[in-house]
JSON list of C-alpha atoms in Angstrom, two decimals:
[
{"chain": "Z", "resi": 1, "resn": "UNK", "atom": "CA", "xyz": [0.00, 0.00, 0.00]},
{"chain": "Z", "resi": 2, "resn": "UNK", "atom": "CA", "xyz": [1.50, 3.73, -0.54]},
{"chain": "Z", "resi": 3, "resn": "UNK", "atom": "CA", "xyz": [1.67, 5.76, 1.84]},
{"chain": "Z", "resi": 4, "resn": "UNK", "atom": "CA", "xyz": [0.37, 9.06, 1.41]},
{"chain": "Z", "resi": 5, "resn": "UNK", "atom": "CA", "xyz": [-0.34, 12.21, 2.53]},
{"chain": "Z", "resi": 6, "resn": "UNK", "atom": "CA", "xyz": [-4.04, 11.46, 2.53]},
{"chain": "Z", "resi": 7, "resn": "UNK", "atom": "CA", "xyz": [-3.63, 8.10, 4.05]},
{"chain": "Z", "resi": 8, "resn": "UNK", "atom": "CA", "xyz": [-1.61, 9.00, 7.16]},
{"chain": "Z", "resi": 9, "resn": "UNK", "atom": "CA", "xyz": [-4.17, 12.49, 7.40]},
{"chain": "Z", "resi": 10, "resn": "UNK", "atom": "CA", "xyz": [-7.12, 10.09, 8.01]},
{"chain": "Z", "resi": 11, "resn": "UNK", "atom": "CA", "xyz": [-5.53, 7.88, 10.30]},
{"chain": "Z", "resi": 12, "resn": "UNK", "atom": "CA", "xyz": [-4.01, 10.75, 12.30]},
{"chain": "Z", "resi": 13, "resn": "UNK", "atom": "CA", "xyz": [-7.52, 12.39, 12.46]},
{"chain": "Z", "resi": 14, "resn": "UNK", "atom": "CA", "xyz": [-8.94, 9.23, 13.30]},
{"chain": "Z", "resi": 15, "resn": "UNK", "atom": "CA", "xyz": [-6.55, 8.00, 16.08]},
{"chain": "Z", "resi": 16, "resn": "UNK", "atom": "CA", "xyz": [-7.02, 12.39, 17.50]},
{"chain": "Z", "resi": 17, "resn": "UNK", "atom": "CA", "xyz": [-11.02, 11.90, 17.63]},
{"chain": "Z", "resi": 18, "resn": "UNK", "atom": "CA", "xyz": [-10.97, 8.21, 19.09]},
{"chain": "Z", "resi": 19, "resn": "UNK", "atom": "CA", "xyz": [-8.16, 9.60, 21.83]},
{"chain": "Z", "resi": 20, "resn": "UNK", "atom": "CA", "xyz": [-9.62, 13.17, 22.69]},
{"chain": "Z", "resi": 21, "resn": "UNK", "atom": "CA", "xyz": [-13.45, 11.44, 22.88]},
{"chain": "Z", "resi": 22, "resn": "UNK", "atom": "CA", "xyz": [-12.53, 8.98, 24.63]},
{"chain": "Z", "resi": 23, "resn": "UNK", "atom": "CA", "xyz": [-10.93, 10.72, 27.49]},
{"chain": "Z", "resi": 24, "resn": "UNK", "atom": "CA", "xyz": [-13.51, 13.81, 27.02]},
{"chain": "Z", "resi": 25, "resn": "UNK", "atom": "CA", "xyz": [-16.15, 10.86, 28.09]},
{"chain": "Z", "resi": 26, "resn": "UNK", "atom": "CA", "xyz": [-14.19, 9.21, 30.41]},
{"chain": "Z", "resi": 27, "resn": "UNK", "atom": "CA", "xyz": [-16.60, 8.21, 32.94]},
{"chain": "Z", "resi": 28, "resn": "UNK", "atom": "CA", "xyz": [-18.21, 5.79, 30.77]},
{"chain": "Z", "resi": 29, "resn": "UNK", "atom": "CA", "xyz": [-14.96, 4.74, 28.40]},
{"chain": "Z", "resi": 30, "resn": "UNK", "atom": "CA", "xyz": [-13.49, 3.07, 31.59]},
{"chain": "Z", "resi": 31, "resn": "UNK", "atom": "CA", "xyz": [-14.04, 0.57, 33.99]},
{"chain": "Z", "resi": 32, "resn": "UNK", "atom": "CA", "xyz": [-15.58, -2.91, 34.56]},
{"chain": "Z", "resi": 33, "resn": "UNK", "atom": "CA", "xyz": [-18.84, -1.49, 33.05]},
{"chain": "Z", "resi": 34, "resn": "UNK", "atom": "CA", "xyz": [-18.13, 1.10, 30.35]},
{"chain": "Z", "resi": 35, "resn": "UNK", "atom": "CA", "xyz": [-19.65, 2.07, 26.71]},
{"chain": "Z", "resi": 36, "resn": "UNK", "atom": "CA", "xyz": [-17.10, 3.63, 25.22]},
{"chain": "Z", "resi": 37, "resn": "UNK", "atom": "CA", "xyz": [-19.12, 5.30, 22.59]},
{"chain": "Z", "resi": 38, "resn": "UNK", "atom": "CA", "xyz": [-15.75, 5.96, 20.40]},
{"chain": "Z", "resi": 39, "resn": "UNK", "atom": "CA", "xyz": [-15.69, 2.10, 19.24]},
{"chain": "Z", "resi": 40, "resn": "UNK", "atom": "CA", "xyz": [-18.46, 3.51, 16.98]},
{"chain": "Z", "resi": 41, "resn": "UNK", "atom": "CA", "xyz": [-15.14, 4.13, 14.98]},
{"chain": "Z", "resi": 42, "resn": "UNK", "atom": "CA", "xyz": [-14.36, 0.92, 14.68]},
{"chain": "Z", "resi": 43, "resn": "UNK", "atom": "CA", "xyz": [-16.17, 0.88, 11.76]},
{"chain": "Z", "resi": 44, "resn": "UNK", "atom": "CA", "xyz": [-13.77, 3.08, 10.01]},
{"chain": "Z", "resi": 45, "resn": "UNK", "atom": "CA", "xyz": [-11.57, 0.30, 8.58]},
{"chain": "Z", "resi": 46, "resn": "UNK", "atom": "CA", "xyz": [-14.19, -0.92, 6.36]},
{"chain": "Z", "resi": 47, "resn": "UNK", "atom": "CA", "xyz": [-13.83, 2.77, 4.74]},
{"chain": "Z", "resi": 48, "resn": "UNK", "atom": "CA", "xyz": [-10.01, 2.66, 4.85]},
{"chain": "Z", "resi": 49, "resn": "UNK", "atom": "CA", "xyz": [-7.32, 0.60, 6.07]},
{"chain": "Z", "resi": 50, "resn": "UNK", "atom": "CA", "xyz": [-5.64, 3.82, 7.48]},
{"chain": "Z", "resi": 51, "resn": "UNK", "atom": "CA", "xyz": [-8.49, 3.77, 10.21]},
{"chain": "Z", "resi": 52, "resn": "UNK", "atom": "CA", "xyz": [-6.35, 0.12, 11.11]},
{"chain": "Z", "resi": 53, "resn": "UNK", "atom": "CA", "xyz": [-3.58, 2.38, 12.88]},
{"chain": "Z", "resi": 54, "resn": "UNK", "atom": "CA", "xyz": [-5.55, 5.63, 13.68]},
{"chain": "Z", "resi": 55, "resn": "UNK", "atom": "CA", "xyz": [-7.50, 3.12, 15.53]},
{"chain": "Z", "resi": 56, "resn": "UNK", "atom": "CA", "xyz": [-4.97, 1.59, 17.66]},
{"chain": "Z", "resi": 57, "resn": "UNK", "atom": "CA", "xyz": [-3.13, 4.54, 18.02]},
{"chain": "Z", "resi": 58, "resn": "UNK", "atom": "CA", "xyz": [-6.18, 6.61, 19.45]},
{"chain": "Z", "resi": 59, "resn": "UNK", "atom": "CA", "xyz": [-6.97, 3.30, 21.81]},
{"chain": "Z", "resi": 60, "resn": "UNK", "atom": "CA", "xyz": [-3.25, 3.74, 22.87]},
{"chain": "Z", "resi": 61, "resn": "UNK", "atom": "CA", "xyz": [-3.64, 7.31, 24.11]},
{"chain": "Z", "resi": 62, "resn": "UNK", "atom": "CA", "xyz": [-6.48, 7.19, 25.47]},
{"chain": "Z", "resi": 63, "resn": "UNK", "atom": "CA", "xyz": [-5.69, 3.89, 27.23]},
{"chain": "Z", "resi": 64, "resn": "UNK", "atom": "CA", "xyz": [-2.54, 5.78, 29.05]},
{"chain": "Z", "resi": 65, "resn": "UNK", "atom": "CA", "xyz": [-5.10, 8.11, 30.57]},
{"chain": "Z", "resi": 66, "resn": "UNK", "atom": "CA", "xyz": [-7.53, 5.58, 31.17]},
{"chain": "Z", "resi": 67, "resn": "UNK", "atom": "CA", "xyz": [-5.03, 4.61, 34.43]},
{"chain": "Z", "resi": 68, "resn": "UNK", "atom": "CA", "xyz": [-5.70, 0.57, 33.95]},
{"chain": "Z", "resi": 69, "resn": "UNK", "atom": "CA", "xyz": [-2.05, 0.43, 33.56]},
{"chain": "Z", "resi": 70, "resn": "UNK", "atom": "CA", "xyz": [0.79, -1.15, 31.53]},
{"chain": "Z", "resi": 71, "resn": "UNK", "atom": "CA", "xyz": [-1.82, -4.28, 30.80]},
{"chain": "Z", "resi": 72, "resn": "UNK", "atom": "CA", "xyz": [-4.62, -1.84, 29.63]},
{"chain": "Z", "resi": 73, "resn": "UNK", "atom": "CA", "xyz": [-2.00, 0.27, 27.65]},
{"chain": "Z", "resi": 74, "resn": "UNK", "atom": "CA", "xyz": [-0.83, -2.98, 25.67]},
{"chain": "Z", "resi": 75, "resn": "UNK", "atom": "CA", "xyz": [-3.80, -5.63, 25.97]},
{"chain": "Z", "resi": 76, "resn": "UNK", "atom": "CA", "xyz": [-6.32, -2.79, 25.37]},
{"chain": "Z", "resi": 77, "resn": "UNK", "atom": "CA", "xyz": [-4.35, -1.60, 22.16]},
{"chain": "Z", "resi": 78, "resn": "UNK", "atom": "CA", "xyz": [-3.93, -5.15, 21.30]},
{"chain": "Z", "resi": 79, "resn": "UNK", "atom": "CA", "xyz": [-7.53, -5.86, 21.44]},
{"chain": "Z", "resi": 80, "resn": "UNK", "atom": "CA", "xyz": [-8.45, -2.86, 18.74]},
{"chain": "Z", "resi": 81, "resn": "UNK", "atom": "CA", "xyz": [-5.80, -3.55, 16.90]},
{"chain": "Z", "resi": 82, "resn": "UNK", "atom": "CA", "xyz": [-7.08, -7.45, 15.88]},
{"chain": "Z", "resi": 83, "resn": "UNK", "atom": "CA", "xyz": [-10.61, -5.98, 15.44]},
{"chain": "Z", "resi": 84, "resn": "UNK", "atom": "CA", "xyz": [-9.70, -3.74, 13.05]},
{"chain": "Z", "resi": 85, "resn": "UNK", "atom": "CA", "xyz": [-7.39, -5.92, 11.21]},
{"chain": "Z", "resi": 86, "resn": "UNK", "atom": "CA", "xyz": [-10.41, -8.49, 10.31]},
{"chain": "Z", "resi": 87, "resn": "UNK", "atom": "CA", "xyz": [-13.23, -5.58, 10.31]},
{"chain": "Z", "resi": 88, "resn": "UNK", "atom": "CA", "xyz": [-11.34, -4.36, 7.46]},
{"chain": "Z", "resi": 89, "resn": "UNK", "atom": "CA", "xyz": [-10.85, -7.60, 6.38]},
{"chain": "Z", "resi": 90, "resn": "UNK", "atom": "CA", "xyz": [-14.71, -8.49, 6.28]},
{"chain": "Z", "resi": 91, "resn": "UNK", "atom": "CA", "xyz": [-15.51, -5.06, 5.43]},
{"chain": "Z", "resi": 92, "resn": "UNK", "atom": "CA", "xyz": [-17.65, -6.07, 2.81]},
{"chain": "Z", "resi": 93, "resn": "UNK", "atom": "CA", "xyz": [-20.03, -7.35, 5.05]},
{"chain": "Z", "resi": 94, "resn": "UNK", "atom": "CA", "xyz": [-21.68, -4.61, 6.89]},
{"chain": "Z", "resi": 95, "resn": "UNK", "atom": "CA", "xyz": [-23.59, -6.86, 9.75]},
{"chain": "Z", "resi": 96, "resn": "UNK", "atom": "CA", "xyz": [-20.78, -9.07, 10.68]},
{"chain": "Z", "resi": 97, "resn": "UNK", "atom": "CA", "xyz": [-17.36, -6.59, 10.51]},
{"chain": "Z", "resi": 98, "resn": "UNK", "atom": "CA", "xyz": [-18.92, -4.41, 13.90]},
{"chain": "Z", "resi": 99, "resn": "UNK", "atom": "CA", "xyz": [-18.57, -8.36, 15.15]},
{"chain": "Z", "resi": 100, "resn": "UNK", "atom": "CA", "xyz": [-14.81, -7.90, 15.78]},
{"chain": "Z", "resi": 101, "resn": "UNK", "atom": "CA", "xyz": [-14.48, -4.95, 18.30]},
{"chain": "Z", "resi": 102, "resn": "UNK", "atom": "CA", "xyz": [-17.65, -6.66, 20.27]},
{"chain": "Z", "resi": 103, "resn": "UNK", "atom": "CA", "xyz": [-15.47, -10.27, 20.04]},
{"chain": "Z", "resi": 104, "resn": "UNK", "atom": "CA", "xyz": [-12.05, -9.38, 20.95]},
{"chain": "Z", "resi": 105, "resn": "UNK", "atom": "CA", "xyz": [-12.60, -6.62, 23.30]},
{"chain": "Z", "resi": 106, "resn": "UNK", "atom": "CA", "xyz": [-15.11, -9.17, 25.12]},
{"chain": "Z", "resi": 107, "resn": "UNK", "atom": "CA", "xyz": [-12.22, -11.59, 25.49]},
{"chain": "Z", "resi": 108, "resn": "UNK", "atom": "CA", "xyz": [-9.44, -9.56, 25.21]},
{"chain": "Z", "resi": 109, "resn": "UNK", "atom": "CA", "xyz": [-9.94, -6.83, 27.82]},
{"chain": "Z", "resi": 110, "resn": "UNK", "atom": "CA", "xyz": [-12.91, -8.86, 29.76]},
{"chain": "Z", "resi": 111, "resn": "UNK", "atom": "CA", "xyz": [-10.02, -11.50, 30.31]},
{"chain": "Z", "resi": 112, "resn": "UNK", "atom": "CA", "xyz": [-7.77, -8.88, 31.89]},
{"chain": "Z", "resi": 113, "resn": "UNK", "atom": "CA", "xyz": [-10.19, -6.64, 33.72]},
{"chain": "Z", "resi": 114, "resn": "UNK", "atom": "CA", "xyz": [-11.86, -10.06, 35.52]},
{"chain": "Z", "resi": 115, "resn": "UNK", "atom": "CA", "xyz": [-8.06, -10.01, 36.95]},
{"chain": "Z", "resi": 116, "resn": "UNK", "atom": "CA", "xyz": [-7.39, -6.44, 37.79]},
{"chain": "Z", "resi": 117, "resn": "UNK", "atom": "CA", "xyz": [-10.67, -6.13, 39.62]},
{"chain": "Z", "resi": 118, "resn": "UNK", "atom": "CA", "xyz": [-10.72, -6.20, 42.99]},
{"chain": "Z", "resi": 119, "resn": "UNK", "atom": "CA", "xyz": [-12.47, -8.04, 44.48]},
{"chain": "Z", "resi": 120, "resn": "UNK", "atom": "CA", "xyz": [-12.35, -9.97, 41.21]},
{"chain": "Z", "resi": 121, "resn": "UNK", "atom": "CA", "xyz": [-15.12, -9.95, 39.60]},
{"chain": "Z", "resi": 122, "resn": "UNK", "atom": "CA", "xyz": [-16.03, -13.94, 37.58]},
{"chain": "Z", "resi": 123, "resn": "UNK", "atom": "CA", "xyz": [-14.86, -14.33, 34.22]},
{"chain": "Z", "resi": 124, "resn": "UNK", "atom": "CA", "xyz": [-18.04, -14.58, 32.60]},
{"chain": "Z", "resi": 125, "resn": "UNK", "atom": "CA", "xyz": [-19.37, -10.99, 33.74]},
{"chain": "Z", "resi": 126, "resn": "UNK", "atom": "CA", "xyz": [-16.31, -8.78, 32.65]},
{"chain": "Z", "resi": 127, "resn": "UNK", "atom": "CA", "xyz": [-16.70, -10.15, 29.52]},
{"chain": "Z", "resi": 128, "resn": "UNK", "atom": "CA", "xyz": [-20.52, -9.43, 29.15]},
{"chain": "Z", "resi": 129, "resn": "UNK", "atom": "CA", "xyz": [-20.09, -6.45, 30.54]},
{"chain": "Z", "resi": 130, "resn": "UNK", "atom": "CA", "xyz": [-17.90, -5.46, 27.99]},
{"chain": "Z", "resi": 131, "resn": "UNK", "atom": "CA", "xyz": [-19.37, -7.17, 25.07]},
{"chain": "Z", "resi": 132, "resn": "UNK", "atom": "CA", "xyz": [-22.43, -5.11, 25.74]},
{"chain": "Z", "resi": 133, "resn": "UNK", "atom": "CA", "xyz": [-20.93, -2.09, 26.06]},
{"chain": "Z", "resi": 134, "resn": "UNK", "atom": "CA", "xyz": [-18.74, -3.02, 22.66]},
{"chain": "Z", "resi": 135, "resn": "UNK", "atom": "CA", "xyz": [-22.34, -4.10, 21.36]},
{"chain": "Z", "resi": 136, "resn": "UNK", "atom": "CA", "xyz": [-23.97, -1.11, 21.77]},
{"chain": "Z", "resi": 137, "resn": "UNK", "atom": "CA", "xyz": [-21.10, 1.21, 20.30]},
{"chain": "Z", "resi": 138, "resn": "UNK", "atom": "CA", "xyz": [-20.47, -0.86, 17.07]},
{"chain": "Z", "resi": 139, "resn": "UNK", "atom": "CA", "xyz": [-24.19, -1.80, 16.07]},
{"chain": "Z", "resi": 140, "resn": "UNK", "atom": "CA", "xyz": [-26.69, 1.01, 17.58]},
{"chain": "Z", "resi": 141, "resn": "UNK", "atom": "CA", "xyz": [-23.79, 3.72, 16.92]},
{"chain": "Z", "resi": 142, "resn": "UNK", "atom": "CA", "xyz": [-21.69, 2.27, 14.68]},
{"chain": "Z", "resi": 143, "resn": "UNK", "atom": "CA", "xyz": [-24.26, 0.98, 12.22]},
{"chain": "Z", "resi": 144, "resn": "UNK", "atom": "CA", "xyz": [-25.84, 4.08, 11.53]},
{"chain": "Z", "resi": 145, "resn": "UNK", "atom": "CA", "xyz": [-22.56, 6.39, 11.65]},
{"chain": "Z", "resi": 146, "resn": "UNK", "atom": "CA", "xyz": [-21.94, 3.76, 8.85]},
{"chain": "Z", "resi": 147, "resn": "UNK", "atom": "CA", "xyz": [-24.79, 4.78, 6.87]},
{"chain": "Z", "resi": 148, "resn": "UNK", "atom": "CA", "xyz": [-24.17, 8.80, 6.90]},
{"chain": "Z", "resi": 149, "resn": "UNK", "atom": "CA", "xyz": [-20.29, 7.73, 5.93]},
{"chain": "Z", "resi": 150, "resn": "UNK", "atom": "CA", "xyz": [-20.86, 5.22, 2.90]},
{"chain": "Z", "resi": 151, "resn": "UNK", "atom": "CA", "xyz": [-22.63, 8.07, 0.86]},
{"chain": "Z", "resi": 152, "resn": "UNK", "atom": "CA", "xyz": [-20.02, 10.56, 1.68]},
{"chain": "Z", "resi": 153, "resn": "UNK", "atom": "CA", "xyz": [-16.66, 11.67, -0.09]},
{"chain": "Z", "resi": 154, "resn": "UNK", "atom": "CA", "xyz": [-14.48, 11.44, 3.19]},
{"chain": "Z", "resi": 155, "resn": "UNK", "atom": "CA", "xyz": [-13.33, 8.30, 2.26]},
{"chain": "Z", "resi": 156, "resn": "UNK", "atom": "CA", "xyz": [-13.08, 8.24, -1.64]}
]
């Protein structure tokens, strides 16, 4: 892929808006129960595969703020990273590509948060609690941000 001005201007924008919203809403973008309402992004990648890095930069900085720490820094990142990687990958189908953020954010970060908690909280919970909150963000926000983009010239 070439790397151009254009390319690395939309991922920079992106990874800005995910970082600066998320921390702008932080009361409900961290935590055991959280929605944070910038994975509606995380549709992005199935506009451009710049929104791949703008994602998981944006994740990154908002993530050091987010004060879960080293593991939420790299596990968090991690997590966005893989579900942008196939959303862009199965970009071409609208309904399932949202699936990704929901999936590894549900495993990823519920896996890590059931251990950070105090008193720990089961297994099974962190990771609903975060698939709905992932849920929520990627189909009843993401969906319909999806919508207003696809007949738009930001990403042509």
């Amino acid at each position: 892929m070439e790397l151009n001005t254009k390319y690395v201007a939309q991922g920079a924008i992106i990874a800005a808006l995910y970082a600066a919203l998320t921390v702008l809403l932080s009361p409900i973008s961290y935590g055991l129960v959280q929605c944070r309402v910038t994975e509606a992004l995380c549709i992005l990648p199935m506009f451009s595969p710049a929104a791949i890095w703008g994602l998981s930069f944006g994740c990154l900085i908002a993530n050091i703020f987010g004060g879960g720490g080293v593991v939420d820094i790299v596990f968090g990142t991690l997590a966005t990273l893989l579900a942008a990687l196939c959303t862009y990958r199965f970009r071409k189908t609208v309904l399932l590509a949202p699936l990704f953020p929901v999936l590894f954010n549900a495993i990823i970060v519920g896996g890590y948060l059931h251990i950070l908690t105090a008193p720990p909280v089961p297994l099974p919970f962190t990771m609903l609690y975060i698939a709905l909150g992932e849920a929520v963000a990627c189909y009843a926000l993401g969906l319909p941000l999806h919508s207003l983009i696809k007949n738009t010239a930001l990403f042509k």
